[in-house]
Amino acid sequence: MKTIVICSGGLDSVSLAHMVAQEQQLTRLVSFDYGQRHRKELDYAARCAQRLDVPHDIIDLRAIGAALTGSALTDDIDVPDGHYAEESMRVTVVPNRNAIMLAVAFGVAAAQGDDAVATAVHGGDHFIYPDCRPAFTQAFETMQKAALDGYADVSLYTPFVHRSKADIVTAGARHNTPFDQTWSCYKGGETHCGRCGTCVERREAFHLAGIADPTSYADPDYWLCAVAQKDVG
């Protein structure tokens, strides 16, 4: 199955790209510049494409991102520390982000003659991001079948949608993903901060998977406090 992978440069999407490259026919990576806080993650997506020897499209959605105000990922709003399951993390939602990116990726897939678009949405995203939930992905695929009816037949591939971040780490290790060549931190500093929701989730996932985490964190132990606070809450 000829498959495009939407790749942010993060642990999830890079692991997915390596899995698709081994199990299917990876045709290209598609990334999006939507005016996010930093472009560091896009550099890691580019490295992934180079490593897997496939084309890499970075699609400019900055004008759209500028209109999607109110998120800590697109506005001058502090990224909160803590676990993803905390209510404060809702400030990292970019409304309709996945729906917009998927719609563009499906258009690319149809134009290029690909069979599927793969995205690394997973169970850990369900609490905070509505466009990562199974109800959304199923409805979106149905909508795209109608949108491309008679022109192209493109499926949505979401192998992690019912699985945890720890499951992704396990799958990534099985497919030889170089985890040190992925970027998750929302803050975009010299190293992963260790305190934002993505850093805490990343650190916890490696722990739960029982796999050594090669990531350098500015605060490597904060995740323990964040998880404990989440469990108490």
PDB file of C-alpha atoms in Angstrom:
ATOM      1  CA  MET A   1       0.000   0.000   0.000  1.00  0.00           C
ATOM      2  CA  LYS A   2       1.553   3.290  -1.119  1.00  0.00           C
ATOM      3  CA  THR A   3       1.360   5.483   1.956  1.00  0.00           C
ATOM      4  CA  ILE A   4       2.059   9.101   2.858  1.00  0.00           C
ATOM      5  CA  VAL A   5       2.971   9.749   6.489  1.00  0.00           C
ATOM      6  CA  ILE A   6       2.126  13.061   8.141  1.00  0.00           C
ATOM      7  CA  CYS A   7       5.324  13.717  10.061  1.00  0.00           C
ATOM      8  CA  SER A   8       5.827  16.460  12.624  1.00  0.00           C
ATOM      9  CA  GLY A   9       9.298  15.253  13.594  1.00  0.00           C
ATOM     10  CA  GLY A  10       8.031  13.993  16.947  1.00  0.00           C
ATOM     11  CA  LEU A  11       8.439  10.573  18.476  1.00  0.00           C
ATOM     12  CA  ASP A  12       5.020   9.327  17.356  1.00  0.00           C
ATOM     13  CA  SER A  13       5.128  10.322  13.704  1.00  0.00           C
ATOM     14  CA  VAL A  14       8.782   9.386  13.184  1.00  0.00           C
ATOM     15  CA  SER A  15       8.111   5.957  14.720  1.00  0.00           C
ATOM     16  CA  LEU A  16       5.131   5.630  12.376  1.00  0.00           C
ATOM     17  CA  ALA A  17       7.275   6.580   9.383  1.00  0.00           C
ATOM     18  CA  HIS A  18       9.813   3.879  10.226  1.00  0.00           C
ATOM     19  CA  MET A  19       7.041   1.332  10.703  1.00  0.00           C
ATOM     20  CA  VAL A  20       5.377   2.189   7.385  1.00  0.00           C
ATOM     21  CA  ALA A  21       8.755   2.119   5.607  1.00  0.00           C
ATOM     22  CA  GLN A  22       9.240  -1.484   6.749  1.00  0.00           C
ATOM     23  CA  GLU A  23       5.689  -2.800   6.513  1.00  0.00           C
ATOM     24  CA  GLN A  24       4.228  -0.915   3.533  1.00  0.00           C
ATOM     25  CA  GLN A  25       5.501   1.331   0.727  1.00  0.00           C
ATOM     26  CA  LEU A  26       6.388   4.716   2.183  1.00  0.00           C
ATOM     27  CA  THR A  27       6.129   7.267  -0.622  1.00  0.00           C
ATOM     28  CA  ARG A  28       6.764  10.600   1.127  1.00  0.00           C
ATOM     29  CA  LEU A  29       6.565  12.540   4.367  1.00  0.00           C
ATOM     30  CA  VAL A  30       4.320  15.570   4.608  1.00  0.00           C
ATOM     31  CA  SER A  31       4.922  18.192   7.309  1.00  0.00           C
ATOM     32  CA  PHE A  32       3.158  21.459   8.054  1.00  0.00           C
ATOM     33  CA  ASP A  33       4.434  24.869   9.059  1.00  0.00           C
ATOM     34  CA  TYR A  34       1.387  26.407  10.727  1.00  0.00           C
ATOM     35  CA  GLY A  35       3.255  29.083  12.632  1.00  0.00           C
ATOM     36  CA  GLN A  36       3.976  26.836  15.613  1.00  0.00           C
ATOM     37  CA  ARG A  37       6.204  28.173  18.385  1.00  0.00           C
ATOM     38  CA  HIS A  38       9.354  26.780  16.781  1.00  0.00           C
ATOM     39  CA  ARG A  39      10.405  25.009  13.592  1.00  0.00           C
ATOM     40  CA  LYS A  40      12.822  22.694  15.374  1.00  0.00           C
ATOM     41  CA  GLU A  41      10.503  19.728  14.988  1.00  0.00           C
ATOM     42  CA  LEU A  42      10.430  20.244  11.205  1.00  0.00           C
ATOM     43  CA  ASP A  43      14.199  19.787  11.091  1.00  0.00           C
ATOM     44  CA  TYR A  44      13.742  16.364  12.671  1.00  0.00           C
ATOM     45  CA  ALA A  45      11.061  15.507  10.119  1.00  0.00           C
ATOM     46  CA  ALA A  46      13.486  16.459   7.346  1.00  0.00           C
ATOM     47  CA  ARG A  47      16.140  14.212   8.873  1.00  0.00           C
ATOM     48  CA  CYS A  48      13.637  11.353   8.958  1.00  0.00           C
ATOM     49  CA  ALA A  49      12.815  11.776   5.267  1.00  0.00           C
ATOM     50  CA  GLN A  50      16.494  11.844   4.396  1.00  0.00           C
ATOM     51  CA  ARG A  51      17.161   8.756   6.504  1.00  0.00           C
ATOM     52  CA  LEU A  52      14.309   6.837   4.865  1.00  0.00           C
ATOM     53  CA  ASP A  53      15.188   8.204   1.419  1.00  0.00           C
ATOM     54  CA  VAL A  54      11.766   9.614   0.539  1.00  0.00           C
ATOM     55  CA  PRO A  55      10.597  13.070  -0.577  1.00  0.00           C
ATOM     56  CA  HIS A  56       9.624  15.553   2.127  1.00  0.00           C
ATOM     57  CA  ASP A  57       6.975  18.210   1.571  1.00  0.00           C
ATOM     58  CA  ILE A  58       6.745  21.075   4.082  1.00  0.00           C
ATOM     59  CA  ILE A  59       3.426  22.766   3.413  1.00  0.00           C
ATOM     60  CA  ASP A  60       3.042  26.397   4.446  1.00  0.00           C
ATOM     61  CA  LEU A  61      -0.084  26.905   6.544  1.00  0.00           C
ATOM     62  CA  ARG A  62       1.180  29.939   8.438  1.00  0.00           C
ATOM     63  CA  ALA A  63      -1.626  32.176   7.228  1.00  0.00           C
ATOM     64  CA  ILE A  64      -4.173  29.659   8.469  1.00  0.00           C
ATOM     65  CA  GLY A  65      -2.320  29.159  11.757  1.00  0.00           C
ATOM     66  CA  ALA A  66      -2.311  32.909  12.345  1.00  0.00           C
ATOM     67  CA  ALA A  67      -6.120  32.858  12.317  1.00  0.00           C
ATOM     68  CA  LEU A  68      -6.322  29.962  14.776  1.00  0.00           C
ATOM     69  CA  THR A  69      -5.664  32.156  17.792  1.00  0.00           C
ATOM     70  CA  GLY A  70      -5.829  31.312  21.466  1.00  0.00           C
ATOM     71  CA  SER A  71      -3.430  28.360  21.550  1.00  0.00           C
ATOM     72  CA  ALA A  72      -0.088  28.247  23.338  1.00  0.00           C
ATOM     73  CA  LEU A  73       1.292  26.686  20.161  1.00  0.00           C
ATOM     74  CA  THR A  74       0.421  29.618  17.886  1.00  0.00           C
ATOM     75  CA  ASP A  75       0.092  32.637  20.210  1.00  0.00           C
ATOM     76  CA  ASP A  76       2.320  34.337  22.746  1.00  0.00           C
ATOM     77  CA  ILE A  77       0.884  32.226  25.569  1.00  0.00           C
ATOM     78  CA  ASP A  78       3.041  30.279  27.995  1.00  0.00           C
ATOM     79  CA  VAL A  79       3.126  26.511  27.490  1.00  0.00           C
ATOM     80  CA  PRO A  80       1.927  24.998  30.783  1.00  0.00           C
ATOM     81  CA  ASP A  81       3.924  22.442  32.752  1.00  0.00           C
ATOM     82  CA  GLY A  82       2.327  19.199  33.847  1.00  0.00           C
ATOM     83  CA  HIS A  83       0.674  16.031  32.582  1.00  0.00           C
ATOM     84  CA  TYR A  84      -1.449  15.905  29.435  1.00  0.00           C
ATOM     85  CA  ALA A  85      -4.446  14.774  31.484  1.00  0.00           C
ATOM     86  CA  GLU A  86      -4.590  18.103  33.330  1.00  0.00           C
ATOM     87  CA  GLU A  87      -7.250  20.631  32.336  1.00  0.00           C
ATOM     88  CA  SER A  88      -4.596  23.339  31.884  1.00  0.00           C
ATOM     89  CA  MET A  89      -3.265  21.527  28.819  1.00  0.00           C
ATOM     90  CA  ARG A  90      -6.316  22.544  26.790  1.00  0.00           C
ATOM     91  CA  VAL A  91      -4.490  25.780  26.021  1.00  0.00           C
ATOM     92  CA  THR A  92      -2.291  23.732  23.645  1.00  0.00           C
ATOM     93  CA  VAL A  93      -5.252  22.849  21.415  1.00  0.00           C
ATOM     94  CA  VAL A  94      -5.057  24.336  17.909  1.00  0.00           C
ATOM     95  CA  PRO A  95      -8.674  24.135  16.687  1.00  0.00           C
ATOM     96  CA  ASN A  96      -9.202  21.797  13.754  1.00  0.00           C
ATOM     97  CA  ARG A  97      -5.448  21.355  13.259  1.00  0.00           C
ATOM     98  CA  ASN A  98      -5.576  17.659  12.395  1.00  0.00           C
ATOM     99  CA  ALA A  99      -8.662  18.067  10.239  1.00  0.00           C
ATOM    100  CA  ILE A 100      -6.936  20.769   8.189  1.00  0.00           C
ATOM    101  CA  MET A 101      -3.676  18.848   7.837  1.00  0.00           C
ATOM    102  CA  LEU A 102      -5.407  15.600   6.955  1.00  0.00           C
ATOM    103  CA  ALA A 103      -7.541  17.294   4.294  1.00  0.00           C
ATOM    104  CA  VAL A 104      -4.405  18.674   2.640  1.00  0.00           C
ATOM    105  CA  ALA A 105      -2.584  15.351   2.927  1.00  0.00           C
ATOM    106  CA  PHE A 106      -5.502  13.496   1.334  1.00  0.00           C
ATOM    107  CA  GLY A 107      -5.381  15.941  -1.572  1.00  0.00           C
ATOM    108  CA  VAL A 108      -1.655  15.277  -1.975  1.00  0.00           C
ATOM    109  CA  ALA A 109      -2.230  11.518  -1.804  1.00  0.00           C
ATOM    110  CA  ALA A 110      -4.956  11.693  -4.451  1.00  0.00           C
ATOM    111  CA  ALA A 111      -2.769  13.821  -6.721  1.00  0.00           C
ATOM    112  CA  GLN A 112       0.216  11.490  -6.309  1.00  0.00           C
ATOM    113  CA  GLY A 113      -1.725   8.231  -6.744  1.00  0.00           C
ATOM    114  CA  ASP A 114      -1.165   7.026  -3.181  1.00  0.00           C
ATOM    115  CA  ASP A 115      -3.405   4.555  -1.393  1.00  0.00           C
ATOM    116  CA  ALA A 116      -3.310   5.845   2.179  1.00  0.00           C
ATOM    117  CA  VAL A 117      -2.486   8.705   4.495  1.00  0.00           C
ATOM    118  CA  ALA A 118      -0.997   7.672   7.835  1.00  0.00           C
ATOM    119  CA  THR A 119      -1.142   9.745  10.990  1.00  0.00           C
ATOM    120  CA  ALA A 120       0.147   8.901  14.461  1.00  0.00           C
ATOM    121  CA  VAL A 121      -2.813   9.986  16.605  1.00  0.00           C
ATOM    122  CA  HIS A 122      -2.969   7.777  19.689  1.00  0.00           C
ATOM    123  CA  GLY A 123      -4.988   6.988  22.781  1.00  0.00           C
ATOM    124  CA  GLY A 124      -3.059   9.391  24.983  1.00  0.00           C
ATOM    125  CA  ASP A 125      -4.308  12.294  22.858  1.00  0.00           C
ATOM    126  CA  HIS A 126      -8.002  11.507  23.322  1.00  0.00           C
ATOM    127  CA  PHE A 127      -8.509  13.437  26.559  1.00  0.00           C
ATOM    128  CA  ILE A 128      -7.422  16.790  25.233  1.00  0.00           C
ATOM    129  CA  TYR A 129      -7.524  16.715  21.419  1.00  0.00           C
ATOM    130  CA  PRO A 130     -10.936  15.951  19.861  1.00  0.00           C
ATOM    131  CA  ASP A 131      -9.457  15.539  16.369  1.00  0.00           C
ATOM    132  CA  CYS A 132      -7.337  12.621  17.578  1.00  0.00           C
ATOM    133  CA  ARG A 133     -10.261  10.472  18.723  1.00  0.00           C
ATOM    134  CA  PRO A 134     -11.573   7.378  16.893  1.00  0.00           C
ATOM    135  CA  ALA A 135     -14.949   9.029  16.249  1.00  0.00           C
ATOM    136  CA  PHE A 136     -13.166  11.817  14.386  1.00  0.00           C
ATOM    137  CA  THR A 137     -10.805   9.608  12.364  1.00  0.00           C
ATOM    138  CA  GLN A 138     -13.654   7.312  11.305  1.00  0.00           C
ATOM    139  CA  ALA A 139     -15.875  10.219  10.307  1.00  0.00           C
ATOM    140  CA  PHE A 140     -13.022  11.946   8.501  1.00  0.00           C
ATOM    141  CA  GLU A 141     -12.238   8.895   6.398  1.00  0.00           C
ATOM    142  CA  THR A 142     -15.910   8.580   5.492  1.00  0.00           C
ATOM    143  CA  MET A 143     -15.976  12.243   4.465  1.00  0.00           C
ATOM    144  CA  GLN A 144     -12.863  11.833   2.326  1.00  0.00           C
ATOM    145  CA  LYS A 145     -14.307   8.789   0.559  1.00  0.00           C
ATOM    146  CA  ALA A 146     -17.196  11.038  -0.488  1.00  0.00           C
ATOM    147  CA  ALA A 147     -14.919  13.969  -1.347  1.00  0.00           C
ATOM    148  CA  LEU A 148     -12.762  11.847  -3.666  1.00  0.00           C
ATOM    149  CA  ASP A 149     -15.496   9.546  -4.973  1.00  0.00           C
ATOM    150  CA  GLY A 150     -14.782   8.607  -8.569  1.00  0.00           C
ATOM    151  CA  TYR A 151     -11.370  10.275  -8.528  1.00  0.00           C
ATOM    152  CA  ALA A 152      -9.225   8.432  -6.002  1.00  0.00           C
ATOM    153  CA  ASP A 153      -9.557   5.812  -3.285  1.00  0.00           C
ATOM    154  CA  VAL A 154      -7.432   6.892  -0.318  1.00  0.00           C
ATOM    155  CA  SER A 155      -7.677   5.316   3.131  1.00  0.00           C
ATOM    156  CA  LEU A 156      -6.757   6.747   6.522  1.00  0.00           C
ATOM    157  CA  TYR A 157      -4.211   4.626   8.383  1.00  0.00           C
ATOM    158  CA  THR A 158      -4.204   5.177  12.161  1.00  0.00           C
ATOM    159  CA  PRO A 159      -2.482   2.149  13.736  1.00  0.00           C
ATOM    160  CA  PHE A 160      -2.063   3.836  17.133  1.00  0.00           C
ATOM    161  CA  VAL A 161      -5.500   5.394  17.570  1.00  0.00           C
ATOM    162  CA  HIS A 162      -6.486   2.819  20.227  1.00  0.00           C
ATOM    163  CA  ARG A 163      -2.988   2.428  21.647  1.00  0.00           C
ATOM    164  CA  SER A 164      -0.889   4.292  24.211  1.00  0.00           C
ATOM    165  CA  LYS A 165       2.269   6.355  23.844  1.00  0.00           C
ATOM    166  CA  ALA A 166       4.155   3.488  25.512  1.00  0.00           C
ATOM    167  CA  ASP A 167       2.869   1.196  22.747  1.00  0.00           C
ATOM    168  CA  ILE A 168       4.309   3.615  20.189  1.00  0.00           C
ATOM    169  CA  VAL A 169       7.702   3.510  21.922  1.00  0.00           C
ATOM    170  CA  THR A 170       7.570  -0.294  21.799  1.00  0.00           C
ATOM    171  CA  ALA A 171       6.621  -0.277  18.106  1.00  0.00           C
ATOM    172  CA  GLY A 172       9.252   2.351  17.354  1.00  0.00           C
ATOM    173  CA  ALA A 173      11.966   0.279  19.001  1.00  0.00           C
ATOM    174  CA  ARG A 174      10.848  -2.785  17.064  1.00  0.00           C
ATOM    175  CA  HIS A 175      11.241  -0.833  13.820  1.00  0.00           C
ATOM    176  CA  ASN A 176      14.622   0.639  14.752  1.00  0.00           C
ATOM    177  CA  THR A 177      13.452   4.216  15.237  1.00  0.00           C
ATOM    178  CA  PRO A 178      16.334   6.447  16.365  1.00  0.00           C
ATOM    179  CA  PHE A 179      14.482   8.112  19.233  1.00  0.00           C
ATOM    180  CA  ASP A 180      17.279  10.610  19.766  1.00  0.00           C
ATOM    181  CA  GLN A 181      16.430  11.915  16.296  1.00  0.00           C
ATOM    182  CA  THR A 182      12.912  12.964  17.283  1.00  0.00           C
ATOM    183  CA  TRP A 183      11.667  16.150  18.921  1.00  0.00           C
ATOM    184  CA  SER A 184       8.617  16.416  21.175  1.00  0.00           C
ATOM    185  CA  CYS A 185       9.061  19.476  23.415  1.00  0.00           C
ATOM    186  CA  TYR A 186       6.641  22.329  22.790  1.00  0.00           C
ATOM    187  CA  LYS A 187       9.108  24.901  24.112  1.00  0.00           C
ATOM    188  CA  GLY A 188      11.860  24.333  21.531  1.00  0.00           C
ATOM    189  CA  GLY A 189      14.911  24.998  23.708  1.00  0.00           C
ATOM    190  CA  GLU A 190      18.397  23.548  23.426  1.00  0.00           C
ATOM    191  CA  THR A 191      17.147  20.334  25.027  1.00  0.00           C
ATOM    192  CA  HIS A 192      13.723  18.957  25.877  1.00  0.00           C
ATOM    193  CA  CYS A 193      12.414  20.936  28.860  1.00  0.00           C
ATOM    194  CA  GLY A 194      11.121  17.863  30.680  1.00  0.00           C
ATOM    195  CA  ARG A 195       8.163  19.823  32.081  1.00  0.00           C
ATOM    196  CA  CYS A 196       5.630  20.488  29.311  1.00  0.00           C
ATOM    197  CA  GLY A 197       2.871  17.991  28.564  1.00  0.00           C
ATOM    198  CA  THR A 198       4.672  16.401  25.639  1.00  0.00           C
ATOM    199  CA  CYS A 199       7.913  15.983  27.575  1.00  0.00           C
ATOM    200  CA  VAL A 200       6.129  14.440  30.562  1.00  0.00           C
ATOM    201  CA  GLU A 201       4.183  12.087  28.307  1.00  0.00           C
ATOM    202  CA  ARG A 202       7.354  11.136  26.401  1.00  0.00           C
ATOM    203  CA  ARG A 203       9.323  10.437  29.588  1.00  0.00           C
ATOM    204  CA  GLU A 204       6.459   8.411  31.069  1.00  0.00           C
ATOM    205  CA  ALA A 205       6.025   6.402  27.857  1.00  0.00           C
ATOM    206  CA  PHE A 206       9.617   5.191  27.827  1.00  0.00           C
ATOM    207  CA  HIS A 207       9.278   4.230  31.499  1.00  0.00           C
ATOM    208  CA  LEU A 208       6.062   2.272  30.908  1.00  0.00           C
ATOM    209  CA  ALA A 209       7.519   0.585  27.833  1.00  0.00           C
ATOM    210  CA  GLY A 210      10.623  -0.456  29.771  1.00  0.00           C
ATOM    211  CA  ILE A 211      12.868   1.024  27.090  1.00  0.00           C
ATOM    212  CA  ALA A 212      15.815   3.325  27.774  1.00  0.00           C
ATOM    213  CA  ASP A 213      15.050   6.952  26.954  1.00  0.00           C
ATOM    214  CA  PRO A 214      17.979   8.562  25.082  1.00  0.00           C
ATOM    215  CA  THR A 215      16.462  12.045  25.401  1.00  0.00           C
ATOM    216  CA  SER A 216      18.280  14.812  27.234  1.00  0.00           C
ATOM    217  CA  TYR A 217      15.879  16.758  29.476  1.00  0.00           C
ATOM    218  CA  ALA A 218      16.551  20.035  31.273  1.00  0.00           C
ATOM    219  CA  ASP A 219      14.457  18.655  34.157  1.00  0.00           C
ATOM    220  CA  PRO A 220      14.610  14.848  33.826  1.00  0.00           C
ATOM    221  CA  ASP A 221      12.711  14.016  37.032  1.00  0.00           C
ATOM    222  CA  TYR A 222       9.784  16.443  36.883  1.00  0.00           C
ATOM    223  CA  TRP A 223       7.616  13.828  35.156  1.00  0.00           C
ATOM    224  CA  LEU A 224       7.396  11.840  38.408  1.00  0.00           C
ATOM    225  CA  CYS A 225       5.785  14.798  40.183  1.00  0.00           C
ATOM    226  CA  ALA A 226       3.460  15.464  37.244  1.00  0.00           C
ATOM    227  CA  VAL A 227       2.271  11.850  37.095  1.00  0.00           C
ATOM    228  CA  ALA A 228       1.768  11.737  40.878  1.00  0.00           C
ATOM    229  CA  GLN A 229      -0.230  14.967  40.789  1.00  0.00           C
ATOM    230  CA  LYS A 230      -2.373  13.618  37.951  1.00  0.00           C
ATOM    231  CA  ASP A 231      -3.079  10.407  39.864  1.00  0.00           C
ATOM    232  CA  VAL A 232      -4.053  12.341  43.002  1.00  0.00           C
ATOM    233  CA  GLY A 233      -6.293  14.651  40.987  1.00  0.00           C
TER     234      GLY A 233
END
